[in-house]
Amino acid sequence: MNARMLRLKIIVIYLFLAIAFQCKEAPKSKKESGINKITEARGFSLYNYSDFKILSVQDYFPGATQQFKYVLAKNRSQVPDSLRNLPFIRIPVTKIALSSTTHIPSLVLLGVESRLVAFPNTSYISSPNIRKRIDDGAVIDLGSNQEIDLEKLAVSKAELYVGYQIDQSRNLNETLKSINIPILLNADWNEQTALGKAEYIKFFGALYDKDAEAEKIYTQIKSKYLQLKEKVALEKNKPTVMAGALLEDSWYAPQGNSWGAQFIKDAGASYIYANTTGTGSLKYDLEKVYRDCKAADYWIGPAQFETRQQLLEADSRYGKFAAFQNKKIYSYSSKKGATGGVLFYELASNRPDLVLEDLVSIFHPHLHPNHKPYFFTPVL
């Protein structure tokens, strides 16, 4: 009887210890399903779990085949053992270095401008809030984007460098390894849809643990964009549009599947080269462009030209286009920051709703008779 009782006690103790051990270890071995709320962007995915996030980056340049994964958490102890091999980013990031002006608006919209400590060629930044920090000496200029000053980046004490890669020739991970600052690739420049680019506010929302705020902002931008698109879709009149300008002896214009061409279509107009394929730039001689576009109703984005006189001084043949003669040329280059940075290049990809609203007011002025353009101004 005593032997049986002893065996029973041993079994009870064993079961108790097993249950206790299982409860203690459960958080690390627990199978948990993350939810990816990225709907439009193709260059990243974001899976949110209870204690951590997994950020995946792909398509960071045309033809890129490698995918990078990062694990984000407040403490490394929250990361499951199975993910300890992934690069770790502690959130919220308190000091960050960025590489593109397109990254700036997300910080402003999320109210975390004070986290920016370093940036290459700070003169390109237009945001008044960030410009003040630059003037106050709170943001270190890293020099050229192609060859950033590693010593200055180290001095900035940035916890993270958000960079981009345009091809295989540049390995940023190797470049920054010597100063022990992790790099996170951002693929916003390679996105080809307006809403896909705008969704990168969620990318930065994850870094600052402001996912809910980022989701709310993006939803508002997307809703406004789609409402405008649906409203103008009812218009029967589709004015014809040409775009671009000469660079040396060749005319460059957006290809038919590009971001710029999509804006023209969504704004209820007919882009002359809408049926071309590709997401980059077309390269034609002026004679072809004149044959195709001489009667176009509007001319959008004539490079950096801000007046008709500048166009004529560059090439008198510009004056032959109907859009030139009818004063229907609109530029996005005239709105600049205090040090010359073009506002459109910084903000347009983050606020496609503002771009679309401008274009709708140009192509269909009766829909927005009192609209004051945010980016586009007439070339007079």
CSV table of C-alpha atoms in Angstrom, one decimal:
chain,number,residue,atom,x,y,z
A,1,MET,CA,0.0,0.0,0.0
A,2,ASN,CA,2.8,2.4,0.9
A,3,ALA,CA,4.6,1.5,-2.3
A,4,ARG,CA,1.4,2.3,-4.3
A,5,MET,CA,1.0,5.6,-2.5
A,6,LEU,CA,4.7,6.5,-3.2
A,7,ARG,CA,4.3,5.8,-6.9
A,8,LEU,CA,1.1,7.9,-7.0
A,9,LYS,CA,2.9,10.8,-5.3
A,10,ILE,CA,5.7,10.5,-7.8
A,11,ILE,CA,3.3,10.6,-10.7
A,12,VAL,CA,1.4,13.6,-9.3
A,13,ILE,CA,4.7,15.5,-8.8
A,14,TYR,CA,5.9,14.6,-12.3
A,15,LEU,CA,2.6,15.8,-13.8
A,16,PHE,CA,2.7,19.0,-11.8
A,17,LEU,CA,6.3,19.8,-12.9
A,18,ALA,CA,5.4,18.9,-16.5
A,19,ILE,CA,2.4,21.3,-16.5
A,20,ALA,CA,4.4,24.0,-14.8
A,21,PHE,CA,7.3,23.7,-17.3
A,22,GLN,CA,4.9,23.7,-20.2
A,23,CYS,CA,3.2,26.8,-19.0
A,24,LYS,CA,6.5,28.6,-18.5
A,25,GLU,CA,7.8,27.7,-22.0
A,26,ALA,CA,4.5,28.2,-23.8
A,27,PRO,CA,5.1,31.8,-25.0
A,28,LYS,CA,8.2,30.8,-26.9
A,29,SER,CA,6.8,27.7,-28.6
A,30,LYS,CA,3.3,28.9,-29.1
A,31,LYS,CA,2.1,28.8,-32.7
A,32,GLU,CA,0.6,32.1,-33.5
A,33,SER,CA,-0.9,33.4,-36.7
A,34,GLY,CA,0.2,36.9,-37.8
A,35,ILE,CA,-2.0,39.2,-39.8
A,36,ASN,CA,-0.7,41.0,-42.9
A,37,LYS,CA,-2.6,44.2,-43.4
A,38,ILE,CA,-0.6,45.4,-46.4
A,39,THR,CA,-3.0,45.4,-49.3
A,40,GLU,CA,-1.6,47.5,-52.1
A,41,ALA,CA,2.2,47.7,-51.7
A,42,ARG,CA,4.2,44.8,-53.2
A,43,GLY,CA,7.6,45.7,-51.8
A,44,PHE,CA,6.9,44.8,-48.2
A,45,SER,CA,4.6,42.8,-46.0
A,46,LEU,CA,4.1,43.2,-42.3
A,47,TYR,CA,2.9,40.5,-40.0
A,48,ASN,CA,1.7,41.6,-36.5
A,49,TYR,CA,1.9,39.2,-33.6
A,50,SER,CA,1.0,39.9,-30.0
A,51,ASP,CA,4.6,40.6,-28.8
A,52,PHE,CA,6.5,41.2,-32.1
A,53,LYS,CA,6.3,41.9,-35.8
A,54,ILE,CA,7.9,40.4,-38.9
A,55,LEU,CA,8.7,42.9,-41.6
A,56,SER,CA,9.6,41.4,-45.0
A,57,VAL,CA,11.1,43.4,-47.9
A,58,GLN,CA,11.1,42.3,-51.5
A,59,ASP,CA,11.1,43.9,-55.0
A,60,TYR,CA,13.4,46.6,-53.7
A,61,PHE,CA,14.7,47.1,-57.3
A,62,PRO,CA,13.6,45.8,-60.7
A,63,GLY,CA,14.5,42.1,-60.9
A,64,ALA,CA,15.4,41.7,-57.3
A,65,THR,CA,15.0,38.0,-56.2
A,66,GLN,CA,16.2,38.0,-52.6
A,67,GLN,CA,13.8,38.7,-49.7
A,68,PHE,CA,14.9,40.2,-46.5
A,69,LYS,CA,13.1,39.6,-43.2
A,70,TYR,CA,13.4,41.6,-40.0
A,71,VAL,CA,11.9,41.0,-36.6
A,72,LEU,CA,10.6,44.0,-34.6
A,73,ALA,CA,10.0,44.0,-30.9
A,74,LYS,CA,10.4,46.1,-27.8
A,75,ASN,CA,12.8,43.6,-26.3
A,76,ARG,CA,14.8,40.7,-27.8
A,77,SER,CA,13.4,38.4,-25.1
A,78,GLN,CA,9.9,38.7,-26.8
A,79,VAL,CA,11.3,37.1,-30.0
A,80,PRO,CA,10.6,33.4,-30.3
A,81,ASP,CA,13.7,31.1,-30.5
A,82,SER,CA,12.8,30.1,-34.0
A,83,LEU,CA,13.2,33.8,-35.2
A,84,ARG,CA,16.4,34.6,-33.3
A,85,ASN,CA,18.4,34.3,-36.5
A,86,LEU,CA,16.6,37.2,-38.2
A,87,PRO,CA,18.0,40.8,-37.9
A,88,PHE,CA,16.4,42.4,-34.8
A,89,ILE,CA,15.1,46.0,-34.7
A,90,ARG,CA,14.1,47.4,-31.3
A,91,ILE,CA,11.0,49.4,-31.4
A,92,PRO,CA,10.0,52.2,-31.1
A,93,VAL,CA,13.1,53.5,-32.9
A,94,THR,CA,14.3,56.6,-31.1
A,95,LYS,CA,17.1,57.7,-33.5
A,96,ILE,CA,16.8,57.1,-37.2
A,97,ALA,CA,18.8,57.9,-40.4
A,98,LEU,CA,16.9,58.1,-43.7
A,99,SER,CA,18.0,58.1,-47.3
A,100,SER,CA,15.2,59.5,-49.4
A,101,THR,CA,12.9,62.5,-49.1
A,102,THR,CA,10.0,60.2,-49.8
A,103,HIS,CA,10.6,58.8,-46.3
A,104,ILE,CA,10.2,62.2,-44.6
A,105,PRO,CA,6.3,62.7,-44.9
A,106,SER,CA,5.7,59.5,-42.9
A,107,LEU,CA,7.6,60.9,-40.0
A,108,VAL,CA,5.7,64.2,-40.2
A,109,LEU,CA,2.3,62.5,-40.5
A,110,LEU,CA,3.1,60.2,-37.5
A,111,GLY,CA,4.4,63.1,-35.4
A,112,VAL,CA,7.9,61.6,-34.9
A,113,GLU,CA,10.0,64.2,-36.8
A,114,SER,CA,12.3,64.5,-33.7
A,115,ARG,CA,13.5,61.0,-34.3
A,116,LEU,CA,15.4,61.9,-37.5
A,117,VAL,CA,19.1,62.4,-36.7
A,118,ALA,CA,20.9,62.0,-40.1
A,119,PHE,CA,20.1,62.4,-43.8
A,120,PRO,CA,22.2,62.7,-47.0
A,121,ASN,CA,22.0,66.0,-48.9
A,122,THR,CA,19.6,67.7,-46.4
A,123,SER,CA,19.0,70.6,-48.8
A,124,TYR,CA,16.6,68.4,-50.7
A,125,ILE,CA,14.2,68.2,-47.8
A,126,SER,CA,11.2,70.6,-48.1
A,127,SER,CA,9.2,69.8,-44.9
A,128,PRO,CA,9.2,73.0,-42.7
A,129,ASN,CA,9.3,70.9,-39.5
A,130,ILE,CA,12.3,69.0,-40.6
A,131,ARG,CA,14.0,72.0,-42.0
A,132,LYS,CA,13.8,73.7,-38.6
A,133,ARG,CA,15.5,70.7,-37.1
A,134,ILE,CA,18.2,70.9,-39.8
A,135,ASP,CA,18.7,74.6,-39.1
A,136,ASP,CA,19.0,73.9,-35.4
A,137,GLY,CA,21.7,71.4,-36.0
A,138,ALA,CA,19.7,68.4,-34.9
A,139,VAL,CA,20.0,66.5,-38.2
A,140,ILE,CA,23.5,65.6,-39.5
A,141,ASP,CA,24.1,65.9,-43.3
A,142,LEU,CA,25.7,62.7,-44.5
A,143,GLY,CA,26.8,64.1,-47.8
A,144,SER,CA,26.2,62.1,-51.1
A,145,ASN,CA,23.6,59.4,-51.1
A,146,GLN,CA,25.8,57.2,-53.1
A,147,GLU,CA,28.7,57.5,-50.7
A,148,ILE,CA,27.4,58.5,-47.3
A,149,ASP,CA,29.8,59.7,-44.7
A,150,LEU,CA,30.1,56.7,-42.4
A,151,GLU,CA,31.9,58.7,-39.7
A,152,LYS,CA,29.1,61.3,-39.5
A,153,LEU,CA,26.5,58.5,-39.5
A,154,ALA,CA,28.3,56.9,-36.5
A,155,VAL,CA,28.4,60.2,-34.7
A,156,SER,CA,24.7,60.6,-35.2
A,157,LYS,CA,24.2,57.5,-33.0
A,158,ALA,CA,21.4,56.4,-35.3
A,159,GLU,CA,19.8,53.1,-34.2
A,160,LEU,CA,18.7,52.3,-37.8
A,161,TYR,CA,19.5,53.4,-41.3
A,162,VAL,CA,16.6,53.1,-43.8
A,163,GLY,CA,18.1,52.8,-47.2
A,164,TYR,CA,17.2,51.8,-50.8
A,165,GLN,CA,19.0,49.8,-53.5
A,166,ILE,CA,18.6,50.5,-57.2
A,167,ASP,CA,20.5,47.4,-58.5
A,168,GLN,CA,22.9,44.7,-57.4
A,169,SER,CA,26.0,46.8,-57.6
A,170,ARG,CA,25.6,48.3,-54.2
A,171,ASN,CA,25.6,46.3,-51.0
A,172,LEU,CA,24.5,48.6,-48.2
A,173,ASN,CA,24.7,45.8,-45.6
A,174,GLU,CA,28.5,45.5,-46.2
A,175,THR,CA,28.9,49.3,-46.3
A,176,LEU,CA,27.4,49.8,-42.9
A,177,LYS,CA,28.8,46.7,-41.2
A,178,SER,CA,31.9,48.6,-40.1
A,179,ILE,CA,30.0,51.0,-37.9
A,180,ASN,CA,27.6,48.5,-36.5
A,181,ILE,CA,24.4,50.3,-37.6
A,182,PRO,CA,21.7,48.0,-39.0
A,183,ILE,CA,20.1,48.8,-42.3
A,184,LEU,CA,16.5,48.3,-43.3
A,185,LEU,CA,15.8,48.4,-47.1
A,186,ASN,CA,12.8,50.4,-48.2
A,187,ALA,CA,11.3,49.7,-51.7
A,188,ASP,CA,8.8,52.6,-52.0
A,189,TRP,CA,10.6,54.0,-55.1
A,190,ASN,CA,10.0,50.8,-57.0
A,191,GLU,CA,6.2,50.7,-56.3
A,192,GLN,CA,4.2,51.4,-59.4
A,193,THR,CA,0.8,52.3,-58.0
A,194,ALA,CA,-0.3,55.4,-56.2
A,195,LEU,CA,-1.9,53.6,-53.2
A,196,GLY,CA,1.0,51.1,-53.1
A,197,LYS,CA,3.5,54.0,-52.5
A,198,ALA,CA,1.2,55.6,-50.0
A,199,GLU,CA,1.0,52.4,-47.9
A,200,TYR,CA,4.6,52.9,-46.8
A,201,ILE,CA,3.3,54.9,-43.9
A,202,LYS,CA,2.6,51.5,-42.4
A,203,PHE,CA,6.3,50.6,-42.9
A,204,PHE,CA,7.3,53.5,-40.7
A,205,GLY,CA,4.3,53.0,-38.4
A,206,ALA,CA,5.7,49.6,-37.5
A,207,LEU,CA,9.1,51.1,-36.6
A,208,TYR,CA,7.6,53.6,-34.2
A,209,ASP,CA,5.0,51.2,-32.8
A,210,LYS,CA,2.3,53.4,-34.3
A,211,ASP,CA,0.5,50.8,-36.4
A,212,ALA,CA,-3.0,52.0,-35.5
A,213,GLU,CA,-2.2,55.6,-36.4
A,214,ALA,CA,-0.6,54.6,-39.7
A,215,GLU,CA,-3.5,52.4,-40.6
A,216,LYS,CA,-6.0,55.3,-39.9
A,217,ILE,CA,-4.0,57.8,-41.9
A,218,TYR,CA,-3.6,55.4,-44.8
A,219,THR,CA,-7.3,54.6,-44.8
A,220,GLN,CA,-8.2,58.3,-45.0
A,221,ILE,CA,-5.8,58.9,-47.9
A,222,LYS,CA,-7.1,55.8,-49.8
A,223,SER,CA,-10.7,56.6,-49.2
A,224,LYS,CA,-10.3,60.2,-50.5
A,225,TYR,CA,-8.3,58.9,-53.5
A,226,LEU,CA,-10.9,56.3,-54.5
A,227,GLN,CA,-13.8,58.7,-54.0
A,228,LEU,CA,-12.2,61.2,-56.4
A,229,LYS,CA,-11.5,58.4,-58.9
A,230,GLU,CA,-15.1,57.2,-58.8
A,231,LYS,CA,-16.4,60.7,-59.1
A,232,VAL,CA,-14.4,61.6,-62.2
A,233,ALA,CA,-15.1,58.2,-63.8
A,234,LEU,CA,-18.6,59.4,-64.5
A,235,GLU,CA,-17.3,62.2,-66.8
A,236,LYS,CA,-17.7,61.4,-70.5
A,237,ASN,CA,-15.2,63.9,-71.7
A,238,LYS,CA,-11.6,62.5,-71.5
A,239,PRO,CA,-9.1,65.3,-72.5
A,240,THR,CA,-5.9,64.1,-74.1
A,241,VAL,CA,-2.7,64.5,-72.2
A,242,MET,CA,1.0,64.6,-73.2
A,243,ALA,CA,3.9,64.5,-70.6
A,244,GLY,CA,7.6,65.0,-70.3
A,245,ALA,CA,10.2,67.0,-72.1
A,246,LEU,CA,13.5,66.9,-74.0
A,247,LEU,CA,16.7,65.9,-72.3
A,248,GLU,CA,19.5,66.6,-74.8
A,249,ASP,CA,18.1,65.1,-78.0
A,250,SER,CA,15.6,62.6,-76.6
A,251,TRP,CA,12.1,63.2,-75.2
A,252,TYR,CA,11.4,61.3,-72.0
A,253,ALA,CA,7.8,60.5,-70.9
A,254,PRO,CA,6.1,58.0,-68.6
A,255,GLN,CA,5.5,54.5,-69.9
A,256,GLY,CA,1.9,53.3,-69.9
A,257,ASN,CA,2.0,51.2,-66.8
A,258,SER,CA,3.9,53.8,-64.7
A,259,TRP,CA,2.8,55.7,-61.6
A,260,GLY,CA,2.5,58.9,-63.6
A,261,ALA,CA,0.4,57.4,-66.3
A,262,GLN,CA,-1.9,55.9,-63.7
A,263,PHE,CA,-2.6,59.3,-62.2
A,264,ILE,CA,-3.6,60.7,-65.6
A,265,LYS,CA,-6.0,57.8,-66.1
A,266,ASP,CA,-7.5,58.0,-62.6
A,267,ALA,CA,-8.0,61.8,-63.1
A,268,GLY,CA,-10.3,61.1,-66.0
A,269,ALA,CA,-8.0,61.9,-68.9
A,270,SER,CA,-6.5,60.0,-71.9
A,271,TYR,CA,-2.7,59.8,-71.8
A,272,ILE,CA,-1.3,59.7,-75.4
A,273,TYR,CA,1.0,56.8,-74.6
A,274,ALA,CA,-1.3,54.9,-72.3
A,275,ASN,CA,-1.1,51.8,-74.5
A,276,THR,CA,2.7,51.4,-74.1
A,277,THR,CA,4.0,48.8,-71.7
A,278,GLY,CA,6.5,49.2,-68.9
A,279,THR,CA,6.8,51.2,-65.7
A,280,GLY,CA,9.8,53.4,-66.5
A,281,SER,CA,10.3,56.1,-69.2
A,282,LEU,CA,9.7,56.2,-72.9
A,283,LYS,CA,12.5,57.6,-75.0
A,284,TYR,CA,11.5,59.2,-78.3
A,285,ASP,CA,12.8,61.8,-80.7
A,286,LEU,CA,11.0,65.1,-80.9
A,287,GLU,CA,9.6,64.4,-84.4
A,288,LYS,CA,7.7,61.4,-83.2
A,289,VAL,CA,6.4,63.1,-80.1
A,290,TYR,CA,5.2,66.0,-82.2
A,291,ARG,CA,3.3,63.7,-84.6
A,292,ASP,CA,1.6,61.9,-81.6
A,293,CYS,CA,1.0,64.9,-79.3
A,294,LYS,CA,0.8,68.1,-81.3
A,295,ALA,CA,-3.0,68.3,-80.7
A,296,ALA,CA,-3.0,67.1,-77.1
A,297,ASP,CA,-5.3,69.2,-74.8
A,298,TYR,CA,-2.9,69.3,-71.8
A,299,TRP,CA,0.8,69.0,-71.2
A,300,ILE,CA,1.8,67.8,-67.7
A,301,GLY,CA,5.2,67.8,-66.1
A,302,PRO,CA,7.5,69.5,-68.6
A,303,ALA,CA,10.7,68.7,-66.7
A,304,GLN,CA,12.0,71.6,-64.6
A,305,PHE,CA,10.7,74.3,-66.9
A,306,GLU,CA,8.5,76.8,-65.0
A,307,THR,CA,7.7,79.4,-67.8
A,308,ARG,CA,6.8,79.2,-71.5
A,309,GLN,CA,9.7,81.5,-72.1
A,310,GLN,CA,12.1,79.0,-70.6
A,311,LEU,CA,10.7,76.3,-72.8
A,312,LEU,CA,11.2,78.4,-75.9
A,313,GLU,CA,14.7,79.4,-74.9
A,314,ALA,CA,15.6,75.7,-74.5
A,315,ASP,CA,14.0,74.7,-77.8
A,316,SER,CA,11.7,76.8,-80.0
A,317,ARG,CA,10.0,73.7,-81.3
A,318,TYR,CA,8.1,73.4,-78.0
A,319,GLY,CA,6.0,76.3,-79.2
A,320,LYS,CA,4.4,74.2,-81.9
A,321,PHE,CA,2.4,72.1,-79.5
A,322,ALA,CA,-1.3,73.0,-79.1
A,323,ALA,CA,-1.0,72.8,-75.3
A,324,PHE,CA,1.8,75.4,-75.4
A,325,GLN,CA,-0.2,77.7,-77.6
A,326,ASN,CA,-3.4,77.3,-75.5
A,327,LYS,CA,-1.5,77.8,-72.2
A,328,LYS,CA,-2.5,74.3,-71.0
A,329,ILE,CA,0.9,73.3,-69.5
A,330,TYR,CA,1.2,72.4,-65.8
A,331,SER,CA,4.3,71.9,-63.8
A,332,TYR,CA,4.9,70.2,-60.4
A,333,SER,CA,8.5,71.7,-60.2
A,334,SER,CA,7.7,75.2,-59.0
A,335,LYS,CA,6.7,74.4,-55.4
A,336,LYS,CA,10.0,74.2,-53.5
A,337,GLY,CA,11.2,74.1,-50.0
A,338,ALA,CA,13.4,76.8,-48.4
A,339,THR,CA,16.6,75.3,-49.9
A,340,GLY,CA,15.3,74.3,-53.3
A,341,GLY,CA,13.9,70.8,-52.7
A,342,VAL,CA,10.9,70.1,-55.0
A,343,LEU,CA,7.9,69.4,-52.8
A,344,PHE,CA,6.3,67.0,-55.3
A,345,TYR,CA,9.3,64.7,-55.1
A,346,GLU,CA,9.0,64.5,-51.3
A,347,LEU,CA,5.3,64.4,-50.7
A,348,ALA,CA,3.5,63.2,-53.8
A,349,SER,CA,4.1,59.5,-53.2
A,350,ASN,CA,2.8,59.8,-49.7
A,351,ARG,CA,-0.3,61.9,-50.6
A,352,PRO,CA,-1.6,60.6,-53.9
A,353,ASP,CA,-5.0,62.0,-53.0
A,354,LEU,CA,-3.6,65.5,-53.2
A,355,VAL,CA,-2.0,64.8,-56.6
A,356,LEU,CA,-5.2,63.3,-58.0
A,357,GLU,CA,-7.2,66.3,-56.6
A,358,ASP,CA,-4.9,68.7,-58.4
A,359,LEU,CA,-5.2,66.8,-61.7
A,360,VAL,CA,-9.0,66.4,-61.5
A,361,SER,CA,-9.2,70.2,-61.0
A,362,ILE,CA,-7.0,70.7,-64.1
A,363,PHE,CA,-8.8,68.2,-66.5
A,364,HIS,CA,-12.3,68.7,-65.1
A,365,PRO,CA,-12.3,72.2,-63.5
A,366,HIS,CA,-16.1,72.2,-63.1
A,367,LEU,CA,-15.8,69.4,-60.5
A,368,HIS,CA,-13.5,71.5,-58.3
A,369,PRO,CA,-14.1,75.2,-59.3
A,370,ASN,CA,-12.5,76.6,-56.1
A,371,HIS,CA,-9.7,74.2,-55.7
A,372,LYS,CA,-6.2,75.7,-55.1
A,373,PRO,CA,-3.6,73.3,-56.5
A,374,TYR,CA,-1.2,71.8,-54.0
A,375,PHE,CA,1.5,70.7,-56.4
A,376,PHE,CA,0.7,71.8,-59.9
A,377,THR,CA,0.9,75.3,-61.2
A,378,PRO,CA,0.3,76.6,-64.8
A,379,VAL,CA,3.4,77.3,-66.9
A,380,LEU,CA,2.7,80.8,-68.2
